Amino acid sequence: MDPPDPPITFLDLNQAPHPLISPKLEPGERQEPSNAGNGPGFPLPSPNPHIDPFLLADLLPRLRRITPAPDGDKLVADDLRRAESYLASYVDGLRRRLAFPFGAGAAGSSTAIVPAPDAAAGSSTAIVPAPDAAAGSATAIVPVPDAAAGSSTAIVPAVADLASPKKKKPRSAEMVRVSSVAAADQIYFRDIVRRARITFESLRHLLRRAEERTEAAPWRTPPLPLPPLGRRARADLAAAGMMNHRNLWLNRDRRIIGSIPGIEIGDVFFYRVELCVVGLHGQMQAGIDYVPASQTGTGEPIATSIIVSGGYEDDDDRGDVLIYTGHGGREKRDARQSVDQELKAGNLALKHSVDYGIEIRVIRGSKSDCSPSGKVYVYDGLYKVVDCWNDAGKSGFGVYKYKLVRIEGQQMMGSYMLKLAVELKTNPLGVRPVGYLSLDISNGKETLPVFIFNDIDDDKETLLFEYLAHPFYPSCVFNRRGWVDGGRGCQCASNCSFDCSCARRNGGEFAYDGNGLLLKGKPLIYECGTLCQCPMSCRNRVSQKGVRNQLEVFRSRETGWGVRSLDFIRAGAFVCEFSGVVLTKEQLEIFKIGGDGLIHPSRFPGRWMQWGDISDVFPDYTPPSFPSLPELSFSIDVSRMRNAACYLSHSCSPNVFVQFVLYDHYNESYPHLMIFAMENIPPLTELSIDYGVGDESVGS
């Protein structure tokens, strides 16, 4: 494995696990619930108005009367003290009528913190549905059984006050397992993770962009107080450090065992530090993440996740079964062992995973040309460590080996899907000989072929429409001339510069970076177009070039017809355009056109505002409002002619969004509907968009 680049020196990334520095409360003491410095991961549950705080307060004396047997474990007494403290805090919160929503959009969903039924047996607290919670709409977070016998679940408020920098919050040692997540809460947690990833990616882009602007125009004052990167610094580490300074790293208030809400199997990450930001793996360099012995109730280290990246010569990765080599015993930049490994730290933690049967999150890392870092990390789900032994490695030194078996019933491994996508692009008929209705429904109209695949039923509806790569506009749209500069575009002979006239039309900055990725969503983006002198290679010409990823329209059991890509789609990348026959409001009224075959641009929510939003780090940040966009009254008829975008499925938590763009005409009332990726989208993952119409089915 290649060594990591030297980290930046001006930021402390808080990379290693930290002890829990908050004092342990003794019986009778109370601690005010605080929502400062815990990140945006888990808000404080709403107090249930149907629970009498004085009735709960009556439980406190009963807890005090419970004492462990003379020969009982000291951990039981410790748990009882914690249960009393947490209950006291909750009662106090009820009395003060503190209320924070648990899940966005989960009407009636709430939670209550009560002593677990088996509190005296070593589990002190649990998050359980409140009596008035909507059936199936709450999340159960329970203590890890047996993992740290006697360790309790910490209920910590986690609403960050972003108005001022915070002291970095140490990682908690409290371990919980999320047993079930309702549909509404799945969307909520997914949006939290997406929000953190958007902030990370936006900061990384901004840091790099600021460095470019400084080099091109050193006299300009940067719009935000960004730290200088330096020649050998890395923007990913700097972005993560800035988020850490604001306590925006997720899942720092709990150590989650097993699946993490909001993170799905197959999720792709391009930077190791991003795994730390979302809480999937907390170590910047070590392959084993674990809770140290000093922080567990049993005094034994407990492993939570591992990264398999081929760094050890004795690893044997067979997919569902993995022989994983322990940590240590080799020099940096060398996969060969040089000394015997020791059964301590992460190695000992994995051994305890065998003893306690604790599941482990497995992330696979590999080199990739599609990644800006040269590497890609894929979350492949949960494994059980079923065996551990010491053996002589290939280099003759003692190594600890662990056999991990993937837990059944999970989604297909993300790393397998990556390999399958490569094979499909190379030889689709050889990999899936049955199911292809067309190897290019666009008939060469798109820059890349668009597959049609259906191995479920005999539906061939997609073959009945004429493929239209670009929308067909009525002539009245092109009658408006003279937008600025006397109807002229930019006069740049090569790639446009920061002081170009097209940059000024976009509010003084370009919307894309040098790789064609969207830097910041805007109400309307002016790309260099038909009146501009710059070449097609200009960085301000992105969406007009057509699709850059090989798309496949496929039949899905869940959503009918859907769209997916055989390529990685990077966050902020252009995907495709909504195409059809553009109809004015007058045409719709005259011909009485309506029905499911219409796409209404005015209904799409402004999710472009989320892309590039860094208000979590810079409270003074405001989303772009220039140029302004008039009311959109036109519609796109896709009943006869359409393209692949018309098969996008609807989702309240989508992975793509609409960005309005102009380039071939200058009528702001009729922009192009360009689709961009809201997150890193792995191959063969269905693309979804928010049509702004609730749960109605659109576009299929």
XYZ file of C-alpha atoms in Angstrom:
700
model
C 0.000 0.000 0.000
C 1.333 3.382 -0.925
C 2.307 5.596 2.027
C -0.010 8.513 2.817
C 1.065 11.985 1.807
C 2.502 14.198 4.571
C -0.387 15.719 6.560
C -0.860 19.431 6.842
C 0.766 20.966 9.878
C -1.626 23.769 10.788
C -4.571 21.552 11.712
C -4.965 18.916 14.393
C -7.166 16.260 12.857
C -7.877 14.480 16.134
C -7.098 11.220 14.384
C -6.645 8.808 17.255
C -9.264 7.549 19.729
C -9.526 9.731 22.806
C -10.561 8.864 26.344
C -13.916 9.975 27.601
C -12.922 13.031 29.606
C -16.331 13.966 31.007
C -16.535 13.064 34.734
C -18.659 10.125 35.779
C -21.736 11.302 37.631
C -22.304 9.957 41.108
C -25.791 9.152 42.475
C -27.761 12.278 43.193
C -25.801 14.465 40.788
C -27.466 15.957 37.723
C -26.034 17.216 34.516
C -27.766 19.763 32.327
C -28.498 18.392 28.845
C -26.292 20.250 26.418
C -26.460 20.361 22.641
C -23.088 22.011 22.116
C -20.201 20.370 20.380
C -21.668 17.014 19.479
C -21.975 17.437 15.719
C -25.129 17.128 13.656
C -25.382 13.362 13.921
C -28.112 12.548 16.458
C -30.442 15.229 17.846
C -31.797 14.952 21.362
C -35.058 12.999 21.391
C -38.202 15.034 21.925
C -39.702 14.817 25.424
C -42.961 12.942 25.222
C -45.826 15.185 26.390
C -47.777 12.112 27.522
C -45.116 11.062 30.025
C -45.468 12.672 33.436
C -42.015 13.919 34.515
C -42.970 13.513 38.173
C -43.927 9.901 37.554
C -40.493 9.306 36.040
C -38.893 11.184 38.919
C -40.504 8.663 41.256
C -38.339 5.990 39.624
C -35.176 7.598 40.930
C -35.565 6.470 44.555
C -36.371 2.979 43.315
C -33.147 2.906 41.348
C -31.225 4.000 44.411
C -32.687 1.077 46.377
C -31.366 -1.418 43.793
C -27.966 -2.670 44.851
C -25.859 -5.444 43.367
C -25.288 -8.666 45.234
C -22.183 -8.781 47.453
C -20.444 -10.986 44.927
C -21.811 -9.035 41.943
C -19.777 -7.369 39.273
C -18.758 -3.798 40.011
C -19.952 -2.991 36.533
C -23.551 -3.497 37.623
C -23.205 -0.810 40.247
C -21.597 1.459 37.693
C -24.494 0.893 35.305
C -27.038 1.657 37.977
C -25.338 4.954 38.690
C -25.388 5.787 34.999
C -29.049 4.831 34.634
C -29.963 7.100 37.515
C -27.925 9.981 36.103
C -29.422 9.700 32.635
C -32.940 9.395 33.994
C -32.383 12.437 36.187
C -31.163 14.408 33.182
C -34.179 13.383 31.164
C -36.638 14.268 33.889
C -35.008 17.645 34.219
C -35.274 18.098 30.460
C -38.967 17.267 30.522
C -39.580 19.811 33.218
C -37.811 22.455 31.190
C -39.819 21.425 28.109
C -36.749 21.013 25.969
C -37.793 19.702 22.579
C -35.610 18.764 19.588
C -37.005 16.846 16.579
C -35.738 13.330 16.218
C -36.399 12.853 12.532
C -37.164 15.271 9.740
C -40.531 14.594 8.210
C -41.419 11.760 10.562
C -44.710 13.091 11.782
C -45.501 11.733 15.195
C -42.151 10.007 15.484
C -40.559 10.483 18.870
C -38.452 8.639 21.366
C -38.206 8.402 25.097
C -35.223 7.565 27.263
C -36.170 5.053 29.924
C -34.280 2.467 31.964
C -33.855 -0.735 30.030
C -35.827 -3.672 31.467
C -32.619 -5.523 32.238
C -30.886 -2.566 33.849
C -29.826 -4.599 36.830
C -28.361 -7.206 34.525
C -25.840 -4.855 33.091
C -27.657 -2.765 30.454
C -28.615 0.576 31.886
C -30.436 2.505 29.187
C -32.016 2.126 25.806
C -33.723 4.345 23.263
C -37.182 2.930 22.735
C -40.266 4.230 20.887
C -42.337 6.650 22.924
C -45.909 5.514 23.655
C -47.324 7.968 21.147
C -44.820 7.260 18.413
C -46.276 6.319 15.075
C -46.102 2.604 14.520
C -42.923 1.732 12.748
C -41.595 5.272 12.669
C -39.048 5.202 15.462
C -35.499 3.977 15.733
C -34.390 1.514 18.367
C -30.840 1.946 19.619
C -29.902 -0.700 22.135
C -26.794 -1.519 24.151
C -24.394 -4.041 22.693
C -25.119 -7.387 24.347
C -22.139 -9.180 25.810
C -19.711 -6.965 23.912
C -18.767 -4.957 26.925
C -20.682 -6.664 29.675
C -22.162 -3.886 31.690
C -21.353 -1.035 29.315
C -24.289 1.312 28.945
C -25.775 3.372 26.185
C -25.015 7.072 26.413
C -27.842 9.389 25.428
C -26.024 12.537 24.343
C -27.605 15.533 22.648
C -25.924 16.326 19.370
C -27.138 19.614 17.931
C -24.058 21.656 17.089
C -23.940 25.354 17.746
C -22.147 26.515 14.629
C -22.030 30.191 15.450
C -18.518 29.935 16.854
C -15.647 27.437 16.757
C -15.850 24.646 19.276
C -13.292 22.718 21.205
C -12.920 19.377 19.480
C -15.078 16.725 21.067
C -13.275 13.502 21.999
C -14.573 10.230 20.677
C -16.941 8.511 23.019
C -16.415 4.955 24.201
C -20.130 4.331 24.661
C -21.169 1.485 22.376
C -24.625 1.011 20.860
C -26.165 -1.081 18.133
C -28.920 0.276 15.901
C -31.420 -2.545 15.758
C -33.962 -1.111 13.311
C -34.586 2.097 11.413
C -37.999 3.046 10.035
C -38.364 4.407 6.516
C -38.777 8.047 7.573
C -35.730 7.864 9.819
C -33.697 6.167 7.106
C -34.261 9.215 4.928
C -33.392 11.485 7.845
C -30.096 9.776 8.644
C -29.197 9.443 4.974
C -29.657 13.186 4.577
C -27.417 13.803 7.593
C -24.634 11.698 6.083
C -25.129 13.314 2.672
C -25.004 16.743 4.263
C -21.673 15.963 5.924
C -20.258 14.589 2.671
C -21.437 17.618 0.692
C -19.767 19.912 3.228
C -16.554 17.897 3.010
C -16.513 17.841 -0.787
C -17.466 21.514 -1.053
C -14.690 22.548 1.317
C -12.180 20.406 -0.531
C -13.156 21.979 -3.857
C -13.161 25.441 -2.335
C -9.701 25.051 -0.839
C -8.252 23.910 -4.139
C -10.138 26.590 -6.032
C -8.978 29.298 -3.643
C -5.396 28.196 -4.190
C -5.872 28.436 -7.970
C -7.437 31.868 -7.699
C -4.619 33.057 -5.464
C -2.041 31.905 -7.988
C -3.958 33.457 -10.905
C -4.906 36.710 -9.155
C -2.927 37.167 -5.912
C -4.296 40.686 -5.430
C -7.835 39.399 -4.946
C -9.208 38.972 -1.446
C -10.666 35.492 -0.898
C -14.422 35.563 -0.192
C -14.016 33.360 2.899
C -11.254 33.117 5.544
C -9.643 29.981 4.167
C -6.308 28.772 5.563
C -3.430 28.545 3.059
C -2.844 25.003 1.887
C 0.841 25.176 1.167
C 2.738 23.327 -1.512
C 2.608 19.840 0.017
C -0.723 20.094 1.804
C -3.798 18.066 0.956
C -7.187 19.685 0.542
C -9.010 16.582 1.840
C -7.166 16.700 5.171
C -7.639 20.448 5.428
C -11.381 20.146 4.750
C -11.760 17.375 7.328
C -9.778 19.414 9.837
C -12.055 22.415 9.403
C -15.110 20.207 9.920
C -13.546 18.636 12.984
C -12.893 22.093 14.399
C -16.647 22.706 14.165
C -17.502 19.292 15.635
C -19.076 18.192 12.351
C -17.641 14.690 12.330
C -20.533 12.261 12.690
C -21.001 9.498 15.252
C -18.435 10.863 17.687
C -20.909 10.813 20.571
C -21.403 7.055 20.265
C -19.395 4.137 18.974
C -21.896 2.283 16.826
C -21.465 -1.463 16.542
C -22.682 -2.879 13.243
C -24.543 -0.859 10.629
C -24.502 2.929 10.836
C -27.763 4.709 9.975
C -27.397 6.715 6.782
C -24.515 4.651 5.373
C -25.439 1.963 2.871
C -23.614 -1.069 1.562
C -21.846 -0.094 -1.641
C -21.187 3.514 -0.631
C -17.951 4.745 -2.207
C -15.393 7.080 -0.672
C -12.370 8.549 -2.400
C -10.509 9.729 0.704
C -9.542 7.799 3.818
C -10.266 10.791 6.033
C -13.865 10.896 4.769
C -14.429 7.544 6.478
C -13.527 9.305 9.717
C -15.812 12.238 8.961
C -18.910 10.033 8.653
C -17.854 7.682 11.456
C -17.556 4.544 9.339
C -13.922 3.980 10.334
C -12.204 6.180 12.902
C -8.531 5.568 12.145
C -6.605 7.610 9.607
C -3.915 4.977 9.045
C -4.581 1.869 11.145
C -6.638 -0.829 9.461
C -8.422 -1.864 12.677
C -10.701 0.589 14.465
C -11.585 -0.347 18.023
C -12.601 0.922 21.436
C -9.491 0.769 23.671
C -9.506 -1.379 26.790
C -9.320 1.697 29.011
C -12.688 2.850 27.686
C -14.756 -0.339 27.904
C -16.628 -1.653 30.883
C -14.798 -4.977 30.831
C -11.315 -3.555 30.357
C -11.015 -5.362 27.018
C -10.650 -3.679 23.599
C -13.585 -4.102 21.213
C -13.164 -3.895 17.403
C -15.731 -2.045 15.282
C -14.398 -1.984 11.686
C -11.494 -2.960 9.462
C -10.112 -1.788 6.128
C -8.847 -4.400 3.670
C -6.517 -2.753 1.177
C -3.858 -5.354 0.361
C -1.314 -3.861 2.736
C -0.329 -7.259 4.183
C 1.047 -10.103 2.123
C -0.758 -12.776 4.164
C -4.274 -11.453 3.503
C -6.545 -13.819 1.570
C -9.662 -12.070 0.311
C -12.289 -14.343 -1.228
C -15.219 -11.975 -0.953
C -17.715 -13.536 1.443
C -14.867 -15.206 3.318
C -11.856 -13.166 4.326
C -8.599 -14.181 5.987
C -7.405 -10.935 7.511
C -3.896 -10.366 8.842
C -3.504 -8.492 12.110
C -1.778 -5.168 12.608
C 1.928 -4.533 13.036
C 5.126 -6.433 12.371
C 6.172 -4.658 9.180
C 7.857 -1.496 8.075
C 6.083 1.296 6.265
C 5.978 1.018 2.476
C 6.563 -2.728 2.730
C 3.862 -5.413 2.764
C 6.324 -8.030 4.043
C 6.586 -8.870 7.733
C 9.845 -8.003 9.490
C 9.038 -8.974 13.117
C 6.461 -11.060 14.933
C 3.080 -9.504 15.562
C 1.826 -9.049 19.110
C -1.598 -9.799 20.511
C -2.454 -6.307 21.664
C -4.404 -3.207 20.638
C -6.400 -3.867 17.448
C -5.237 -7.480 17.201
C -6.563 -8.217 20.685
C -9.777 -6.332 19.885
C -10.450 -8.599 16.882
C -9.847 -11.649 19.027
C -12.510 -10.459 21.455
C -14.850 -10.142 18.493
C -14.590 -13.923 18.173
C -15.332 -14.393 21.869
C -18.328 -12.054 21.954
C -19.638 -12.617 18.420
C -19.527 -8.916 17.562
C -20.063 -8.007 13.905
C -17.394 -5.987 12.112
C -17.845 -3.388 9.361
C -15.607 -4.231 6.401
C -14.346 -1.537 4.027
C -12.294 -2.551 1.017
C -9.744 -0.180 -0.438
C -8.144 -0.458 -3.870
C -6.424 1.660 -6.499
C -8.688 3.313 -9.047
C -8.210 5.629 -11.995
C -11.699 7.024 -11.377
C -10.752 8.438 -7.992
C -9.116 11.873 -7.564
C -6.977 10.366 -4.808
C -6.051 7.306 -6.866
C -7.871 5.054 -4.377
C -11.439 4.048 -3.716
C -12.924 2.736 -0.475
C -16.126 0.684 -0.645
C -18.276 -0.324 2.312
C -19.073 -4.018 1.892
C -21.274 -4.674 4.923
C -21.007 -6.702 8.127
C -18.861 -9.748 8.824
C -18.500 -12.057 11.822
C -15.030 -12.992 13.068
C -15.361 -16.772 13.481
C -11.761 -17.792 14.167
C -8.394 -16.402 15.256
C -4.984 -18.063 15.308
C -1.273 -17.351 15.249
C 0.636 -18.599 12.224
C 3.942 -18.246 10.436
C 3.540 -15.735 7.624
C 5.017 -15.854 4.149
C 8.074 -13.978 5.392
C 8.620 -16.423 8.250
C 7.450 -14.184 11.082
C 4.514 -14.814 13.371
C 1.247 -13.167 12.335
C -2.249 -13.238 13.755
C -4.902 -14.296 11.291
C -8.642 -13.835 11.523
C -11.313 -15.596 9.524
C -14.270 -13.334 8.770
C -17.486 -14.575 7.164
C -19.996 -12.174 5.669
C -23.375 -12.167 7.395
C -26.132 -13.496 5.136
C -29.157 -11.511 4.007
C -27.310 -8.298 3.143
C -27.157 -6.425 -0.134
C -24.582 -7.501 -2.658
C -21.044 -6.345 -1.877
C -20.142 -2.991 -3.354
C -16.707 -4.226 -4.424
C -18.345 -7.028 -6.414
C -20.617 -4.516 -8.146
C -17.559 -2.507 -9.191
C -16.059 -5.565 -10.869
C -19.370 -6.480 -12.505
C -19.740 -2.981 -13.959
C -16.284 -3.195 -15.553
C -17.153 -6.541 -17.147
C -20.488 -5.208 -18.415
C -18.805 -2.287 -20.123
C -16.255 -4.582 -21.730
C -18.601 -7.367 -22.870
C -22.236 -6.943 -21.779
C -23.569 -9.872 -23.792
C -20.913 -12.160 -22.383
C -21.786 -11.286 -18.784
C -25.585 -11.045 -19.180
C -26.549 -12.810 -22.420
C -30.288 -12.495 -21.718
C -32.217 -9.324 -20.993
C -30.808 -6.678 -23.329
C -33.480 -5.053 -25.480
C -31.016 -2.607 -27.029
C -27.304 -1.858 -26.775
C -27.957 1.766 -27.720
C -31.465 3.136 -27.587
C -30.134 6.556 -28.644
C -28.955 5.167 -32.008
C -25.745 7.148 -31.771
C -27.384 10.436 -30.738
C -25.643 10.382 -27.356
C -21.875 10.565 -26.912
C -22.017 7.110 -25.263
C -24.442 4.242 -25.941
C -27.459 3.856 -23.666
C -28.369 0.237 -22.847
C -31.894 -1.091 -22.291
C -32.076 -4.108 -19.960
C -35.056 -6.117 -18.740
C -34.756 -9.602 -17.297
C -37.951 -9.367 -15.211
C -40.883 -9.329 -17.647
C -41.833 -8.735 -21.290
C -42.299 -4.959 -21.014
C -40.710 -3.257 -24.046
C -42.284 0.166 -23.574
C -38.914 1.942 -23.786
C -38.572 0.935 -27.447
C -41.769 2.747 -28.438
C -40.427 6.286 -28.031
C -38.227 8.338 -30.301
C -34.972 9.155 -28.560
C -34.342 12.902 -28.284
C -30.878 13.739 -26.961
C -31.597 17.482 -26.599
C -34.896 19.246 -25.929
C -36.858 20.699 -28.820
C -37.656 24.375 -28.155
C -40.370 26.431 -29.904
C -39.101 29.267 -32.089
C -40.367 31.937 -29.683
C -37.706 30.936 -27.167
C -34.921 32.120 -29.510
C -36.485 35.497 -30.295
C -35.064 37.180 -27.208
C -31.637 38.667 -27.940
C -29.213 41.097 -26.405
C -28.845 39.732 -22.872
C -25.633 41.686 -22.056
C -22.616 43.013 -23.926
C -24.771 43.815 -26.941
C -25.657 40.163 -27.542
C -22.032 39.001 -27.649
C -20.452 36.131 -25.821
C -16.965 36.053 -24.371
C -14.059 36.760 -26.718
C -11.582 34.370 -25.061
C -9.239 32.667 -27.503
C -8.598 29.770 -25.118
C -10.038 28.614 -21.796
C -11.902 31.413 -20.056
C -10.273 33.229 -17.139
C -11.683 34.447 -13.834
C -12.284 37.956 -15.196
C -14.056 36.672 -18.326
C -17.435 38.214 -19.209
C -19.088 34.801 -18.812
C -17.649 34.535 -15.311
C -19.193 37.915 -14.494
C -22.571 36.684 -15.718
C -22.281 33.860 -13.191
C -21.706 36.250 -10.308
C -17.961 36.639 -10.754
C -16.963 32.967 -10.664
C -17.285 29.831 -12.750
C -19.604 27.076 -11.668
C -17.244 24.212 -12.559
C -13.728 23.141 -11.714
C -11.131 21.935 -14.202
C -12.603 18.402 -14.119
C -16.099 19.569 -14.991
C -17.467 19.113 -11.466
C -20.035 21.536 -10.137
C -18.468 23.716 -7.452
C -21.555 25.519 -6.251
C -25.185 25.259 -7.212
C -26.793 28.427 -8.578
C -30.298 29.530 -9.538
C -29.071 29.648 -13.138
C -25.691 28.854 -14.708
C -24.538 30.569 -17.878
C -22.227 28.274 -19.790
C -20.174 29.615 -22.645
C -22.317 29.076 -25.700
C -23.007 29.775 -29.338
C -21.871 33.400 -29.228
C -18.622 32.724 -27.352
C -15.229 32.460 -29.022
C -13.697 29.994 -26.553
C -13.170 26.366 -27.658
C -15.299 23.415 -26.588
C -12.519 22.465 -24.151
C -13.331 25.556 -22.057
C -13.996 24.722 -18.417
C -17.271 26.638 -18.645
C -18.691 24.163 -21.173
C -19.805 21.042 -19.316
C -23.441 20.009 -19.604
C -23.740 20.938 -23.290
C -21.234 18.207 -24.199
C -23.680 15.420 -23.409
C -23.424 12.362 -21.177
C -19.986 11.296 -19.951
C -21.062 8.082 -18.207
C -22.476 4.962 -19.791
C -26.113 4.853 -18.732
C -28.458 1.897 -18.655
C -32.245 2.038 -18.536
C -33.334 -1.087 -16.669
C -36.455 -2.773 -15.385
C -36.734 -2.720 -11.597
C -39.100 -4.655 -9.351
C -39.266 -1.713 -6.950
C -39.573 1.317 -9.227
C -40.625 0.022 -12.662
C -38.211 1.459 -15.200
C -35.119 3.102 -13.756
C -31.702 4.437 -14.727
C -28.241 3.470 -13.526
C -24.679 3.974 -14.675
C -21.958 1.462 -15.422
C -19.386 4.057 -14.354
C -18.543 5.862 -11.167
C -20.387 9.152 -11.043
C -18.496 11.597 -8.894
C -20.313 14.016 -6.627
C -21.005 17.204 -8.550
C -20.618 15.542 -11.961
C -23.014 16.125 -14.842
C -25.202 13.096 -15.542
C -27.660 13.928 -18.332
C -30.405 16.366 -19.349
C -34.179 16.158 -19.249
C -35.146 16.083 -22.903
C -38.462 16.272 -24.719
C -40.687 18.768 -26.524
C -40.781 22.118 -24.704
C -44.296 23.545 -24.489
C -45.159 27.084 -23.463
C -47.935 27.846 -21.020
C -50.098 29.101 -23.892
C -49.630 25.881 -25.856
C -50.636 23.816 -22.844
C -53.833 25.828 -22.441
C -54.768 25.876 -26.142
C -54.253 22.166 -26.811
C -55.415 21.032 -23.362
C -52.273 18.993 -22.895
C -51.789 17.285 -19.565
C -51.166 13.951 -17.901
C -48.217 11.905 -16.758
C -46.232 12.639 -19.904
C -45.309 16.164 -18.751
C -42.265 17.268 -16.771
C -42.854 20.517 -14.862
C -39.594 22.404 -14.154
C -41.247 24.682 -11.596
C -41.977 21.719 -9.325
C -38.402 20.613 -8.816
C -37.259 21.684 -5.331
C -34.189 23.894 -5.095
C -31.775 21.155 -4.069
C -29.075 23.020 -5.995
C -28.798 25.179 -2.860
C -27.387 22.214 -0.940
C -24.519 21.673 -3.353
C -21.631 23.867 -2.274
C -23.354 24.960 0.942
C -20.692 25.402 3.648
C -22.789 27.308 6.163
C -22.006 24.650 8.782
C -18.393 25.812 8.737
C -18.904 29.451 7.752
C -22.109 30.775 9.375
C -21.946 33.910 7.212
C -22.179 31.844 4.021
C -25.281 32.557 1.953
C -26.376 30.533 -1.095
C -25.956 32.275 -4.466
C -28.876 34.417 -5.574
C -27.344 35.730 -8.804
C -28.496 35.520 -11.498
C -32.149 35.557 -10.549
C -34.505 33.103 -12.197
C -37.968 34.150 -13.381
C -41.042 32.050 -12.832
C -40.895 28.933 -14.989
C -44.240 28.311 -16.650
C -43.224 25.901 -19.411
C -43.404 22.099 -19.406
C -41.573 19.326 -21.224
C -43.676 16.783 -23.090
C -42.052 13.326 -22.966
C -45.088 11.355 -24.151
C -43.664 10.784 -27.659
C -39.995 11.781 -27.616
C -37.720 11.460 -24.620
C -34.279 10.454 -23.377
C -32.859 8.362 -20.551
C -33.510 11.050 -17.918
C -37.258 10.514 -18.235
C -36.877 7.125 -16.509
C -35.350 8.526 -13.323
C -37.250 7.277 -10.287
C -38.620 9.623 -7.647
C -37.143 9.795 -4.153
C -37.483 12.094 -1.168
C -33.795 11.440 -0.541
C -32.378 11.550 -4.093
C -28.806 11.126 -5.292
C -29.144 13.551 -8.251
C -30.696 17.002 -8.604
C -31.707 19.525 -11.271
C -29.533 22.547 -12.058
C -30.866 25.113 -14.551
C -28.378 26.019 -17.319
C -28.321 28.287 -20.392
C -25.901 28.008 -23.296
C -27.614 27.925 -26.734
C -30.236 30.610 -26.205
C -30.494 33.496 -23.793
C -34.054 33.286 -22.577
C -33.955 32.845 -18.795
C -37.588 31.707 -18.804
C -36.670 28.486 -20.646
C -33.484 27.041 -19.128
C -32.159 23.561 -19.736
C -32.849 21.031 -16.970
C -29.393 19.590 -16.333
C -28.973 16.752 -13.852
C -25.968 16.577 -11.519
C -24.872 14.027 -8.924
C -25.489 14.946 -5.302
C -23.068 12.299 -3.987
C -20.533 9.745 -5.196
C -22.718 7.207 -6.996
C -21.274 3.691 -7.408
C -21.802 1.743 -10.635
C -25.134 -0.070 -11.034
C -26.778 2.111 -8.367
C -30.194 3.390 -9.369
C -30.373 7.139 -9.938
C -33.194 8.960 -8.176
C -34.439 12.536 -8.238
C -36.930 14.594 -6.256
C -39.740 15.619 -8.617
C -41.340 17.708 -5.899
C -44.603 15.802 -6.018
C -44.575 13.721 -2.833
C -44.710 10.002 -3.464
C -46.311 10.137 -6.895
C -44.681 8.158 -9.657
C -43.265 10.402 -12.345
C -41.517 9.945 -15.631
C -42.032 6.234 -16.159
